[in-house]
Coordinates of C-alpha atoms and ligand atoms in Angstrom, one line a residue:
M1 CA 2.5 226.7 54.6
S2 CA 3.4 223.2 53.5
V3 CA 1.0 220.3 53.7
D4 CA 2.7 217.3 55.4
S5 CA 2.0 214.3 53.3
H6 CA 4.1 211.8 55.3
A7 CA 2.4 212.0 58.7
S8 CA 0.1 209.1 58.4
A9 CA 1.4 206.0 60.2
T10 CA 2.4 203.2 57.8
N11 CA 1.1 200.3 60.0
A12 CA -2.1 202.1 60.9
A13 CA -5.6 200.8 60.0
P14 CA -6.2 200.3 56.2
V15 CA -7.8 203.2 54.3
L16 CA -9.8 203.2 51.2
T17 CA -9.7 206.7 49.6
I18 CA -12.5 207.7 47.3
D19 CA -11.8 211.0 45.6
G20 CA -13.5 212.7 42.7
P21 CA -15.8 215.6 41.7
G22 CA -19.1 216.4 43.5
G23 CA -22.0 214.3 42.3
A24 CA -19.9 211.3 41.1
G25 CA -21.5 209.2 43.9
K26 CA -18.7 209.3 46.4
G27 CA -20.9 210.0 49.4
T28 CA -23.4 207.2 48.9
I29 CA -20.8 204.7 47.7
S30 CA -18.5 205.5 50.7
R31 CA -21.3 205.2 53.2
L32 CA -22.5 201.8 51.8
I33 CA -18.9 200.4 51.7
A34 CA -18.2 201.6 55.3
E35 CA -21.5 200.0 56.4
R36 CA -20.8 196.7 54.6
L37 CA -17.3 196.4 56.1
G38 CA -18.0 197.9 59.5
W39 CA -15.3 200.6 58.8
H40 CA -15.3 204.2 59.9
L41 CA -16.3 206.9 57.5
L42 CA -14.7 210.3 56.8
D43 CA -16.8 212.7 54.8
S44 CA -14.1 215.4 54.4
G45 CA -16.3 217.7 52.4
C46 CA -18.5 218.0 55.5
L47 CA -15.6 219.5 57.4
Y48 CA -15.1 222.2 54.6
R49 CA -18.9 222.8 54.6
L50 CA -18.9 223.2 58.4
T51 CA -15.9 225.6 58.2
A52 CA -17.8 227.6 55.6
L53 CA -21.0 227.7 57.6
A54 CA -19.1 228.8 60.8
A55 CA -17.4 231.5 58.7
L56 CA -20.7 232.7 57.2
R57 CA -22.3 232.9 60.7
R58 CA -19.4 235.0 61.9
D59 CA -19.8 237.3 58.8
L60 CA -16.2 236.6 57.8
A61 CA -15.1 237.4 54.2
L62 CA -14.6 234.1 52.5
D63 CA -11.1 235.1 51.5
D64 CA -10.0 236.1 55.0
E65 CA -7.5 233.2 55.2
P66 CA -6.1 233.6 58.7
A67 CA -9.6 234.2 60.3
I68 CA -11.1 231.2 58.5
A69 CA -8.2 229.0 59.3
A70 CA -8.7 229.8 62.9
V71 CA -12.3 228.9 62.6
A72 CA -11.3 225.5 61.0
A73 CA -8.7 224.8 63.7
S74 CA -11.3 225.2 66.5
L75 CA -14.4 223.8 64.8
D76 CA -16.8 222.6 67.6
V77 CA -18.4 219.6 65.8
V78 CA -20.1 216.4 66.8
F79 CA -21.1 213.7 64.4
R80 CA -23.9 211.5 65.7
I81 CA -24.7 208.3 63.8
E82 CA -28.4 207.7 63.7
G83 CA -29.1 204.6 61.6
A84 CA -28.1 205.3 58.0
E85 CA -27.9 209.0 58.7
T86 CA -25.2 211.0 60.5
A87 CA -26.5 214.0 62.3
V88 CA -24.0 216.9 62.4
E89 CA -23.9 219.4 65.2
L90 CA -22.0 222.7 64.9
E91 CA -21.5 224.6 68.2
G92 CA -24.4 222.5 69.7
E93 CA -26.9 223.1 66.9
I94 CA -28.0 220.5 64.4
V95 CA -26.9 221.7 60.9
T96 CA -27.3 218.4 59.0
R97 CA -29.5 219.9 56.4
E98 CA -28.1 223.4 56.3
I99 CA -24.6 222.3 55.4
R100 CA -26.1 220.6 52.2
T101 CA -27.5 223.9 50.7
E102 CA -26.0 225.2 47.5
Q103 CA -24.9 228.4 49.3
V104 CA -22.9 226.5 51.9
G105 CA -21.5 224.2 49.2
D106 CA -20.4 227.1 47.1
S107 CA -18.8 228.8 50.1
A108 CA -17.1 225.5 51.1
S109 CA -15.5 225.4 47.6
R110 CA -14.1 228.9 48.3
V111 CA -12.7 228.3 51.7
A112 CA -11.3 224.9 50.5
A113 CA -9.0 226.9 48.1
L114 CA -7.2 228.5 51.1
P115 CA -4.0 226.6 52.0
A116 CA -4.1 227.5 55.7
V117 CA -7.6 226.2 56.0
R118 CA -6.6 222.8 54.4
Q119 CA -3.6 222.7 56.8
A120 CA -5.9 223.4 59.8
L121 CA -8.1 220.4 58.9
L122 CA -5.4 217.9 58.1
Q123 CA -4.8 216.3 61.5
R124 CA -8.6 216.2 62.3
Q125 CA -9.0 214.2 59.1
R126 CA -6.1 211.8 59.9
D127 CA -7.6 211.1 63.3
F128 CA -10.5 209.3 61.7
R129 CA -8.0 206.5 60.7
Q130 CA -8.9 203.8 63.3
A131 CA -9.3 200.0 63.3
P132 CA -10.7 198.1 61.6
G133 CA -10.4 200.6 58.7
L134 CA -11.5 203.8 57.2
V135 CA -13.4 204.9 54.0
A136 CA -12.3 208.4 53.3
D137 CA -14.4 210.5 50.9
G138 CA -13.1 213.7 49.4
R139 CA -10.9 215.5 46.8
D140 CA -7.4 215.0 48.2
M141 CA -7.7 211.9 50.3
G142 CA -5.3 209.9 48.1
T143 CA -3.0 212.7 47.1
V144 CA -2.5 214.6 50.4
V145 CA -4.3 213.2 53.5
F146 CA -3.7 209.5 53.2
T147 CA -0.9 209.1 50.7
D148 CA -0.1 205.6 51.9
A149 CA -3.6 204.3 51.5
P150 CA -3.5 200.7 50.1
L151 CA -6.4 201.3 47.7
K152 CA -7.2 204.7 46.1
I153 CA -10.2 205.2 43.9
F154 CA -11.0 208.3 41.7
L155 CA -14.7 208.3 40.8
T156 CA -16.0 210.4 37.9
A157 CA -19.2 210.8 36.0
S158 CA -20.1 213.3 33.2
A159 CA -21.1 216.8 34.5
E160 CA -24.6 216.3 32.9
E161 CA -25.1 213.0 34.7
R162 CA -24.0 214.6 38.0
A163 CA -26.4 217.5 37.5
K164 CA -29.2 215.0 36.9
R165 CA -28.4 213.1 40.1
R166 CA -28.2 216.3 42.1
H167 CA -31.6 217.4 40.7
L168 CA -33.2 214.1 41.7
Q169 CA -31.6 214.3 45.2
L170 CA -33.0 217.8 45.7
R171 CA -36.4 216.8 44.5
E172 CA -36.5 214.0 47.0
V173 CA -36.0 216.5 49.8
G174 CA -38.6 218.9 48.3
V175 CA -36.1 221.4 46.9
G176 CA -36.8 222.8 43.4
A177 CA -33.8 223.7 41.2
S178 CA -33.4 224.0 37.4
L179 CA -31.2 221.4 35.8
S180 CA -29.3 224.0 33.8
S181 CA -28.5 226.1 36.8
L182 CA -27.3 223.0 38.6
L183 CA -25.1 222.1 35.6
N184 CA -23.6 225.6 35.6
E185 CA -22.9 225.4 39.3
I186 CA -21.3 222.0 39.0
Q187 CA -19.1 223.2 36.2
A188 CA -18.0 226.3 38.1
R189 CA -17.2 224.3 41.2
D190 CA -15.3 221.7 39.1
A191 CA -13.2 224.5 37.6
R192 CA -12.4 226.0 41.0
D193 CA -11.6 222.6 42.6
T194 CA -9.3 221.5 39.8
Q195 CA -7.6 224.8 39.2
R196 CA -6.7 225.8 42.8
S197 CA -3.0 225.9 43.6
V198 CA -3.2 223.8 46.8
A199 CA -4.4 220.1 46.7
P200 CA -6.2 220.5 43.3
L201 CA -8.7 217.8 42.4
V202 CA -6.5 215.3 40.5
P203 CA -6.3 211.5 40.7
A204 CA -3.3 210.2 42.7
D205 CA -0.7 208.5 40.5
D206 CA -1.6 205.2 42.0
A207 CA -5.4 205.7 42.0
I208 CA -7.8 203.6 40.0
E209 CA -10.2 205.7 37.9
L210 CA -13.8 204.6 37.6
D211 CA -16.4 206.4 35.5
T212 CA -19.8 205.8 37.1
T213 CA -21.9 207.5 34.4
R214 CA -23.4 204.2 33.3
L215 CA -23.0 202.2 36.5
S216 CA -25.6 201.7 39.2
I217 CA -24.7 202.2 42.9
P218 CA -24.7 198.5 43.7
E219 CA -22.4 197.8 40.7
V220 CA -19.9 200.4 42.0
V221 CA -20.0 199.1 45.6
D222 CA -19.5 195.5 44.3
R223 CA -16.6 196.5 42.2
L224 CA -14.8 198.4 44.9
T225 CA -15.4 195.5 47.4
E226 CA -13.9 193.1 44.9
W227 CA -10.8 195.3 44.5
L228 CA -10.4 195.5 48.3
A229 CA -10.6 191.7 48.5
Q230 CA -8.0 191.4 45.7
K231 CA -5.7 193.6 47.8
G232 CA -6.3 191.3 50.8
L233 CA -7.8 194.2 52.7
V234 CA -11.1 192.3 53.3
A235 CA -12.0 188.6 53.1
S236 CA -13.3 187.5 49.7
R237 CA -17.0 187.1 49.5
Ligands
DC1 O1 -17.9 216.9 48.6 P1 -18.6 218.2 49.0 O2 -19.5 218.7 48.0 O3 -19.3 218.0 50.4 O4 -17.4 219.2 49.3 C1 -17.6 220.5 49.5 C2 -16.5 221.4 49.0 O5 -15.3 221.1 49.7 C3 -16.1 221.1 47.5 O6 -16.2 222.3 46.8 C4 -14.7 220.7 47.5 C5 -14.2 220.9 48.9 N1 -13.4 219.7 49.3 C6 -12.1 219.8 49.3 O7 -11.5 220.7 48.7 N2 -11.3 218.7 49.7 C7 -11.9 217.7 50.3 N3 -11.2 216.7 50.7 C8 -13.3 217.6 50.4 C9 -14.1 218.6 49.9

């Protein structure tokens, strides 16, 4: 099944795509920029996590491509913005925390390798593109979903730094995990995300790569806002 990369309207709302490996800071940075600009936010990883959770709940094998694509195509999801948090409902049940577990993350990475699943989620992602603009966070936002985005960013950080950040995040929510097991999981997920045959994790040719290993969150947000202003997508501050 081919992924249509030309369907996004050329004169639609502007999109800032932020791609990169897990733990590079995409989620936090995307949310802060969307808040600062008053733009919509697409957390595309969340859609893969929800597909994985729905598949797990149906006891589907994670390589049953047609069955999981059918689940993805008919996902019953509601995103409810509650202050800085977005509550996520799947089939009427709040799953905001459950979709962030390592088990769901790992399963998401498996279902994301299935071409029919990616195809089933494509239009749902493009529908987030609405005025005044969209910040799209994921792995293939700039290479597949929004190929005509006027600004594409590829955020990276060393695997060790990403494991440390994840460790801290988990500690904050009271979840214990060893640093070395987190590092192993991150490396395994990176390998699967970069080596899959469909929409592998690679920067778009026209993406700007930014290594955040030694940058603070406000520094990254300021830099991206500056680049948006240089492109004339937002007013200079
Ligand atoms: O960003 P995240 O950890 O929530 O993403 C969960 C999984 O989904 C991750 O293994 C990569 C995959 N994913 C993807 O393949 N394409 C996207 N646009 C977003 C996420």
